[in-house]
Short mmCIF file of C-alpha atoms in Angstrom, two decimals:
data_model
loop_
_atom_site.label_atom_id
_atom_site.label_comp_id
_atom_site.label_asym_id
_atom_site.label_seq_id
_atom_site.Cartn_x
_atom_site.Cartn_y
_atom_site.Cartn_z
CA MET A 111 -27.59 -21.07 16.62
CA LEU A 112 -28.51 -17.75 19.21
CA GLN A 113 -32.09 -18.38 17.99
CA ALA A 114 -31.82 -21.26 20.35
CA CYS A 115 -30.63 -18.75 23.46
CA THR A 116 -32.82 -16.26 23.42
CA ALA A 117 -35.62 -14.61 20.99
CA HIS A 118 -34.64 -10.72 22.41
CA SER A 119 -33.21 -8.60 19.97
CA TRP A 120 -29.90 -9.24 18.22
CA ARG A 121 -28.04 -6.34 19.49
CA HIS A 122 -28.61 -8.57 22.79
CA ARG A 123 -27.63 -11.71 21.47
CA ARG A 124 -24.48 -9.43 20.34
CA LEU A 125 -23.84 -8.26 23.44
CA TRP A 126 -24.51 -11.68 25.49
CA ALA A 127 -22.28 -14.00 23.13
CA ALA A 128 -19.28 -11.37 23.27
CA ASP A 129 -19.61 -11.01 27.10
CA SER A 130 -20.56 -15.11 27.80
CA ARG A 131 -18.01 -16.21 26.23
CA ARG A 132 -15.28 -14.38 28.10
CA SER A 133 -17.07 -15.91 31.15
CA ILE A 134 -18.05 -19.50 30.27
CA HIS A 135 -16.05 -20.92 33.54
CA GLN A 136 -17.78 -18.84 35.82
CA GLY A 137 -20.82 -21.49 36.56
CA GLN A 138 -23.55 -19.76 38.57
CA ALA A 139 -22.46 -16.23 37.53
CA LEU A 140 -22.63 -16.05 33.96
CA GLN A 141 -25.85 -17.89 34.05
CA ARG A 142 -27.43 -14.87 36.28
CA PHE A 143 -25.25 -12.48 33.53
CA ILE A 144 -27.53 -14.31 31.16
CA GLN A 145 -30.22 -13.48 32.43
CA ASN A 146 -29.88 -10.05 32.56
CA TYR A 147 -29.92 -9.95 28.81
CA THR A 148 -32.37 -12.11 28.07
CA GLY A 149 -35.65 -11.16 31.15
CA ASN A 150 -34.84 -13.84 33.23
CA ILE A 151 -34.62 -17.15 30.74
CA TRP A 152 -32.99 -20.00 31.98
CA ILE A 153 -30.60 -21.78 29.84
CA SER A 154 -29.52 -25.39 29.96
CA PRO A 155 -26.16 -26.42 29.75
CA GLU A 156 -25.79 -27.62 26.65
CA LYS A 157 -27.57 -24.68 24.96
CA LEU A 158 -24.90 -22.67 26.98
CA ARG A 159 -22.39 -24.78 24.36
CA ASN A 160 -24.47 -24.14 21.07
CA CYS A 161 -24.64 -20.58 21.88
CA THR A 162 -21.28 -20.26 22.76
CA THR A 163 -19.74 -21.66 19.13
CA GLU A 164 -19.17 -19.73 16.45
CA PRO A 165 -21.04 -19.47 13.76
CA LYS A 166 -19.78 -21.76 10.82
CA GLN A 167 -18.59 -18.93 7.64
CA LYS A 168 -20.15 -19.98 4.39
CA ASP A 169 -18.20 -21.45 1.61
CA LEU A 170 -17.15 -18.62 -1.25
CA LYS A 171 -18.55 -19.92 -4.58
CA VAL A 172 -15.13 -19.25 -7.27
CA HIS A 173 -16.19 -19.51 -10.58
CA LYS A 174 -12.81 -19.63 -12.24
CA GLY A 175 -12.36 -18.68 -16.02
CA GLU A 176 -16.63 -18.87 -16.34
CA LEU A 177 -19.76 -16.65 -15.60
CA PRO A 178 -21.78 -18.48 -13.29
CA GLY A 179 -24.98 -17.85 -14.72
CA ARG A 180 -27.56 -15.30 -13.45
CA LEU A 181 -27.32 -14.51 -9.66
CA ASN A 182 -30.07 -13.47 -7.29
CA LYS A 183 -30.47 -9.94 -7.87
CA PRO A 184 -26.31 -9.73 -7.74
CA VAL A 185 -24.39 -6.38 -5.73
CA ILE A 186 -21.52 -6.75 -7.28
CA SER A 187 -17.48 -4.59 -7.74
CA ILE A 188 -14.98 -4.73 -10.27
CA GLY A 189 -11.27 -4.99 -9.48
CA VAL A 190 -7.75 -6.46 -9.39
CA PHE A 191 -8.56 -6.59 -5.37
CA ASP A 192 -4.54 -6.89 -5.41
CA GLY A 193 -3.43 -7.53 -1.26
CA VAL A 194 -7.17 -7.63 -0.51
CA HIS A 195 -6.26 -5.16 2.39
CA ARG A 196 -8.25 -2.12 4.52
CA GLY A 197 -10.21 -0.53 2.03
CA HIS A 198 -11.08 -3.30 -0.41
CA ALA A 199 -12.42 -4.80 3.49
CA ALA A 200 -14.74 -1.57 3.19
CA ILE A 201 -15.73 -2.94 -0.07
CA PHE A 202 -17.06 -6.33 0.80
CA SER A 203 -19.45 -4.76 4.29
CA LEU A 204 -20.86 -2.57 1.93
CA LEU A 205 -21.09 -5.08 -0.31
CA LYS A 206 -22.83 -7.60 2.43
CA LYS A 207 -24.64 -4.40 3.88
CA ARG A 208 -26.62 -4.06 0.11
CA ALA A 209 -26.94 -7.83 -0.43
CA VAL A 210 -28.92 -8.27 2.67
CA GLU A 211 -31.06 -5.02 2.27
CA THR A 212 -31.74 -6.08 -1.34
CA GLY A 213 -32.64 -9.57 -0.35
CA GLY A 214 -29.30 -10.37 -3.08
CA GLU A 215 -26.09 -12.12 -3.42
CA SER A 216 -22.62 -10.40 -2.88
CA ALA A 217 -19.87 -10.88 -5.47
CA ILE A 218 -16.82 -9.97 -6.43
CA VAL A 219 -15.64 -9.83 -10.36
CA THR A 220 -11.66 -10.25 -10.66
CA PHE A 221 -8.78 -10.41 -13.33
CA ASP A 222 -5.82 -13.29 -13.65
CA PRO A 223 -3.55 -12.45 -14.73
CA HIS A 224 -2.69 -8.68 -13.31
CA PRO A 225 -3.47 -6.34 -16.45
CA ARG A 226 -0.87 -5.16 -16.01
CA ILE A 227 1.05 -8.20 -17.03
CA VAL A 228 -0.92 -8.13 -20.43
CA THR A 229 -0.77 -4.54 -20.58
CA GLY A 230 2.31 -3.40 -19.80
CA GLY A 231 0.51 0.00 -18.07
CA ARG A 232 2.32 1.97 -15.97
CA GLY A 233 5.43 0.28 -17.00
CA GLU A 234 7.56 -2.42 -15.62
CA ASN A 235 5.53 -5.71 -14.09
CA PRO A 236 4.77 -3.58 -10.73
CA GLY A 237 4.70 -7.30 -9.37
CA PHE A 238 2.01 -8.29 -6.86
CA LEU A 239 0.59 -8.46 -3.25
CA THR A 240 -1.20 -11.85 -3.46
CA THR A 241 -1.63 -14.73 -5.36
CA LEU A 242 -4.68 -15.67 -6.94
CA ASP A 243 -5.18 -18.81 -4.21
CA GLU A 244 -4.50 -16.67 -1.53
CA LYS A 245 -6.74 -13.45 -2.59
CA SER A 246 -9.44 -16.40 -2.75
CA ALA A 247 -8.93 -17.48 0.93
CA LEU A 248 -9.05 -13.58 2.18
CA ILE A 249 -11.98 -12.82 0.22
CA GLY A 250 -13.80 -15.48 1.35
CA LYS A 251 -13.01 -14.85 5.28
CA HIS A 252 -15.39 -11.34 4.47
CA GLY A 253 -18.21 -13.65 3.83
CA ILE A 254 -18.47 -12.73 0.33
CA ASP A 255 -20.95 -15.34 -1.68
CA HIS A 256 -19.26 -15.50 -5.52
CA LEU A 257 -16.12 -15.01 -6.42
CA ILE A 258 -15.54 -14.64 -10.33
CA VAL A 259 -12.38 -14.45 -11.59
CA ILE A 260 -12.13 -13.31 -15.24
CA ASN A 261 -9.58 -14.45 -17.61
CA PHE A 262 -8.00 -11.93 -18.67
CA THR A 263 -6.06 -11.24 -22.04
CA SER A 264 -5.08 -8.25 -24.99
CA GLU A 265 -8.42 -9.35 -26.59
CA PHE A 266 -10.48 -8.92 -23.73
CA SER A 267 -8.62 -5.74 -22.35
CA ARG A 268 -9.72 -3.73 -25.54
CA ILE A 269 -13.54 -4.34 -24.23
CA PRO A 270 -15.11 -0.55 -23.49
CA PRO A 271 -16.53 -0.13 -20.25
CA CYS A 272 -19.84 -0.28 -20.74
CA ARG A 273 -20.21 -2.85 -23.23
CA PHE A 274 -18.28 -5.08 -20.38
CA ILE A 275 -21.26 -4.35 -18.48
CA ARG A 276 -23.67 -5.39 -20.80
CA GLU A 277 -22.53 -8.31 -21.84
CA TYR A 278 -20.90 -10.00 -18.75
CA MET A 279 -22.58 -8.40 -15.96
CA VAL A 280 -25.97 -7.32 -17.00
CA GLU A 281 -26.81 -10.00 -19.12
CA ARG A 282 -25.13 -13.02 -18.08
CA THR A 283 -25.70 -12.77 -14.05
CA GLY A 284 -28.36 -10.07 -13.60
CA LEU A 285 -26.47 -6.79 -11.98
CA ALA A 286 -28.82 -5.01 -9.69
CA HIS A 287 -25.85 -3.05 -7.88
CA LEU A 288 -22.61 -2.13 -8.62
CA VAL A 289 -20.01 -0.35 -6.29
CA PHE A 290 -17.08 1.57 -6.84
CA GLY A 291 -13.85 1.71 -4.26
CA PHE A 292 -12.24 5.18 -3.74
CA ASP A 293 -10.46 6.69 -6.97
CA HIS A 294 -11.40 3.19 -9.12
CA HIS A 295 -10.91 2.71 -12.77
CA PHE A 296 -11.58 -0.41 -15.23
CA GLY A 297 -11.78 -1.18 -18.91
CA HIS A 298 -10.29 -0.26 -21.72
CA ARG A 299 -7.59 2.85 -21.21
CA ARG A 300 -9.17 2.59 -17.41
CA GLU A 301 -12.11 4.57 -18.86
CA GLY A 302 -14.44 2.87 -16.63
CA ASN A 303 -15.62 4.77 -13.23
CA TYR A 304 -18.43 6.07 -10.79
CA GLN A 305 -18.84 9.01 -13.23
CA SER A 306 -18.49 7.04 -16.75
CA LEU A 307 -20.94 4.92 -15.87
CA GLN A 308 -23.60 6.71 -14.30
CA SER A 309 -25.30 6.63 -18.22
CA CYS A 310 -24.74 3.02 -18.81
CA ALA A 311 -26.20 2.59 -15.28
CA ARG A 312 -29.62 4.33 -16.72
CA LEU A 313 -29.68 2.25 -20.15
CA TYR A 314 -29.35 -1.13 -18.66
CA GLY A 315 -31.41 -0.16 -15.04
CA PHE A 316 -28.70 -0.95 -12.38
CA SER A 317 -28.34 1.23 -9.63
CA VAL A 318 -24.12 2.42 -9.00
CA GLU A 319 -22.59 3.69 -5.64
CA GLN A 320 -19.59 4.51 -4.49
CA LEU A 321 -18.04 4.25 -1.44
CA GLY A 322 -14.94 6.33 0.15
CA SER A 323 -11.60 6.82 0.67
CA VAL A 324 -10.55 4.35 3.71
CA THR A 325 -7.05 6.10 4.82
CA GLY A 326 -3.72 4.82 6.61
CA GLY A 327 -2.71 7.97 7.98
CA ASP A 328 -2.59 10.75 6.06
CA ARG A 329 -2.71 8.99 2.51
CA PRO A 330 -5.88 6.62 1.24
CA VAL A 331 -5.33 2.95 1.41
CA SER A 332 -3.96 1.38 -2.21
CA SER A 333 -2.29 -1.67 -3.77
CA SER A 334 -0.22 0.71 -5.11
CA LEU A 335 0.88 2.26 -1.70
CA ILE A 336 1.18 -1.32 -0.01
CA ARG A 337 3.49 -2.33 -3.09
CA GLU A 338 5.78 1.21 -2.53
CA MET A 339 6.08 0.46 0.87
CA LEU A 340 7.19 -3.08 0.96
CA SER A 341 10.25 -1.95 -1.43
CA ALA A 342 10.87 0.49 0.63
CA GLY A 343 11.39 -2.24 3.63
CA ASN A 344 8.51 -0.41 4.87
CA VAL A 345 6.70 -3.88 6.34
CA ARG A 346 5.03 -2.17 9.68
CA GLU A 347 3.57 -0.15 8.07
CA ALA A 348 2.60 -1.98 4.85
CA ALA A 349 1.11 -4.00 7.66
CA GLY A 350 -0.93 -1.58 8.79
CA MET A 351 -2.79 -0.97 5.61
CA LEU A 352 -3.20 -4.71 4.85
CA SER A 353 -4.31 -5.54 8.71
CA ARG A 354 -1.75 -8.04 8.57
CA HIS A 355 1.38 -9.21 8.33
CA TYR A 356 2.71 -9.37 4.28
CA SER A 357 3.33 -12.93 3.94
CA LEU A 358 4.87 -15.52 1.57
CA ARG A 359 6.08 -19.04 0.75
CA GLY A 360 9.52 -20.37 -0.74
CA ARG A 361 10.70 -23.78 -1.06
CA VAL A 362 13.79 -24.28 0.97
CA THR A 363 16.67 -25.09 -1.41
CA GLY A 364 20.62 -26.28 -1.57
CA GLY A 365 22.70 -23.15 -0.49
CA LEU A 366 26.75 -23.04 0.68
CA ARG A 367 25.94 -23.58 4.49
CA LEU A 368 28.13 -20.97 5.32
CA GLY A 369 25.52 -19.74 7.80
CA ARG A 370 25.92 -22.85 9.65
CA SER A 371 29.59 -22.33 10.20
CA ILE A 372 29.02 -19.52 12.25
CA GLY A 373 26.74 -20.68 14.29
CA TYR A 374 23.74 -19.84 12.48
CA PRO A 375 22.62 -22.29 9.74
CA THR A 376 20.08 -21.08 7.39
CA ALA A 377 17.24 -22.21 4.49
CA ASN A 378 18.04 -20.40 1.55
CA ILE A 379 13.80 -19.53 -0.40
CA THR A 380 13.41 -19.35 -3.65
CA PRO A 381 9.37 -18.15 -3.27
CA GLU A 382 6.96 -20.51 -4.90
CA ASP A 383 5.46 -17.70 -7.00
CA PRO A 384 8.25 -15.03 -8.36
CA GLY A 385 5.48 -12.31 -9.24
CA LYS A 386 5.01 -11.91 -5.66
CA ILE A 387 6.98 -8.13 -3.99
CA ILE A 388 9.84 -9.26 -2.11
CA PRO A 389 10.97 -6.39 0.34
CA ALA A 390 14.09 -4.65 0.32
CA ASP A 391 17.19 -5.82 1.42
CA GLY A 392 17.69 -5.90 4.72
CA VAL A 393 17.52 -7.83 7.59
CA TYR A 394 13.64 -8.64 8.77
CA ALA A 395 12.36 -10.50 11.69
CA VAL A 396 9.48 -12.96 11.01
CA CYS A 397 7.89 -15.61 11.48
CA THR A 398 7.70 -19.05 9.10
CA GLU A 399 5.89 -21.29 9.47
CA ILE A 400 6.73 -25.06 9.26
CA GLY A 401 3.82 -27.90 8.85
CA GLY A 402 1.24 -25.87 10.92
CA THR A 403 4.22 -24.58 13.92
CA SER A 404 5.04 -21.22 13.81
CA TYR A 405 8.45 -20.10 14.38
CA PRO A 406 10.36 -16.84 14.79
CA GLY A 407 13.09 -16.46 12.28
CA MET A 408 15.64 -13.70 11.28
CA MET A 409 15.48 -13.08 7.17
CA ASN A 410 18.52 -11.68 5.64
CA ILE A 411 17.44 -10.60 1.90
CA GLY A 412 20.43 -9.44 -0.03
CA PHE A 413 23.77 -10.88 -1.28
CA ARG A 414 25.68 -11.44 1.98
CA PRO A 415 28.51 -8.84 1.41
CA THR A 416 31.06 -10.02 4.27
CA LEU A 417 30.86 -13.93 3.35
CA SER A 418 33.70 -14.69 0.58
CA HIS A 419 32.09 -16.94 -0.73
CA SER A 420 28.60 -15.22 -1.33
CA SER A 421 27.51 -16.03 -5.48
CA GLY A 422 26.43 -12.35 -5.71
CA GLU A 423 23.16 -13.18 -6.30
CA ARG A 424 20.40 -11.37 -4.57
CA THR A 425 19.01 -14.36 -1.86
CA LEU A 426 16.22 -15.07 0.52
CA GLU A 427 17.76 -16.68 4.12
CA VAL A 428 15.80 -17.61 6.60
CA HIS A 429 17.52 -18.23 9.93
CA ILE A 430 15.00 -19.98 12.28
CA ILE A 431 14.93 -19.63 15.75
CA GLY A 432 13.64 -22.87 17.73
CA PHE A 433 13.14 -25.22 15.45
CA GLU A 434 15.58 -28.65 14.57
CA GLY A 435 15.40 -30.55 11.44
CA ASP A 436 15.35 -31.28 7.83
CA ILE A 437 13.30 -28.97 5.88
CA TYR A 438 15.58 -29.49 2.29
CA ASP A 439 12.96 -29.35 -0.86
CA SER A 440 9.69 -28.33 1.86
CA VAL A 441 7.68 -25.20 1.29
CA ILE A 442 7.09 -22.38 4.54
CA GLY A 443 5.69 -19.86 4.74
CA ILE A 444 6.80 -16.02 5.94
CA SER A 445 5.24 -13.77 7.76
CA PHE A 446 7.28 -10.20 7.40
CA ILE A 447 7.36 -8.42 11.08
CA GLU A 448 9.44 -5.78 11.47
CA ARG A 449 12.28 -4.95 9.71
CA LEU A 450 15.65 -4.52 11.52
CA ARG A 451 18.06 -2.83 9.39
CA ASP A 452 20.19 -2.48 6.52
CA GLU A 453 22.49 -5.02 4.88
CA LYS A 454 25.72 -4.16 5.53
CA ARG A 455 29.47 -5.39 5.36
CA PHE A 456 30.70 -5.89 8.17
CA GLY A 457 35.40 -6.33 8.72
CA SER A 458 35.26 -9.64 9.90
CA ILE A 459 32.77 -13.03 10.56
CA GLY A 460 33.33 -11.85 14.29
CA LEU A 461 31.80 -8.42 14.07
CA LEU A 462 29.19 -10.20 11.86
CA THR A 463 28.52 -12.72 14.25
CA LYS A 464 28.09 -9.80 16.83
CA GLN A 465 25.86 -8.35 14.83
CA LEU A 466 23.92 -11.55 14.59
CA GLU A 467 23.37 -11.77 18.68
CA LYS A 468 21.94 -8.48 18.64
CA ASP A 469 19.52 -9.46 15.44
CA ARG A 470 18.43 -12.31 16.84
CA VAL A 471 17.48 -10.19 19.97
CA ASN A 472 15.08 -8.36 17.98
CA THR A 473 13.88 -10.70 16.36
CA LEU A 474 12.70 -12.41 19.55
CA ARG A 475 11.35 -9.12 20.95
CA ALA A 476 9.48 -8.38 17.38
CA THR A 477 8.02 -11.81 17.07
CA ALA A 478 7.51 -12.64 20.94
CA ASN A 479 3.46 -13.84 19.48
CA CYS A 480 4.60 -16.29 16.07
CA ARG A 481 3.42 -19.19 18.21
CA ASP A 482 -0.11 -17.46 19.66
CA HIS A 483 -1.25 -17.76 16.29
CA GLU A 484 -2.76 -20.51 13.53
CA PRO A 485 -0.84 -20.64 10.81
CA GLY A 486 -1.64 -18.46 8.00
CA GLU A 487 -4.57 -16.65 10.56
CA ASN A 488 -5.25 -13.33 9.12
CA ARG A 489 -4.83 -11.25 12.47
CA GLN A 490 -4.41 -7.88 13.33
CA PRO A 491 -0.53 -7.10 13.43
CA ASP A 492 0.56 -5.24 16.68
CA LEU A 493 1.15 -2.39 15.69
CA PRO A 494 1.49 1.20 17.19
CA HIS A 495 -1.44 3.61 16.91
#
């Protein structure tokens, strides 16, 4: 589109595009502004409309369970990419840069299910931050050409790293350049890393590059650290590392309707994917997505200790502010904005109700922009610097 506007440098085009979108309704003033950037070129109103249209994001090609065949000088990174966080985003940016420089294609290679589910590595199943569908959607937003999903089995886990690279990447895709994230390991016994693959690269004719760490505060951003934060209830810190609020989807199921009796009706939520991490017990300000519209909500995770009819089972229930309607058996989205307080036992229903009134005020403060974004949008959380 921008080529129809001006033949000047991409730097000038980007400057013009950014500023013209802010000035698009200023008529002649905008036209004079454009002339300054383009060397006094006049642009018709029709072309102006075309030029302020965002370029279409190319579609991600997903290859699930099978390799795509030979690619064009592929630049590849291998990993689980759970959470698709800021560190992963830096890898994607480098992949695209190298692909442009070489005239090749960018590709992410990942595994499903999570390798630790199969191998039992590092103790029990850690839970995960993203489902495969969520991961695919998030990677697609970064402009990667290919996502290759390899079925992870116990047999596959025993393949030595260099053999995997040769048989799967070099022989089948034509690997040209391999990008490693900071401190990344893969393969049998986690023996595959930047150092160990140098000889493999020389033997099979591809190059290897390692990206430095991306930090959040004083710690490198990692999926493990984000899981720890969520398990401790630190959803705002986790959002800073994810560059979006942590979210899950769940089905509305029947409950005891105890919240309705005290003026705060709630929807009981059963997560669609039980493998996703559920934040620590407590009360949270959340954004709820229902039928394409977002509403503020108060979510309680825990055992409802004040209510005598509590089942004794850990539950997720949300009071949706400003919504009236029947959503039983519907699937809704929950984005965790802020942890308000611990779950606690109150001496009476009256004291609980007073606390819920305070929680409602704090929820509305924390979720002021719930209605200002597209549902599911990968938006930057509003975090303090």
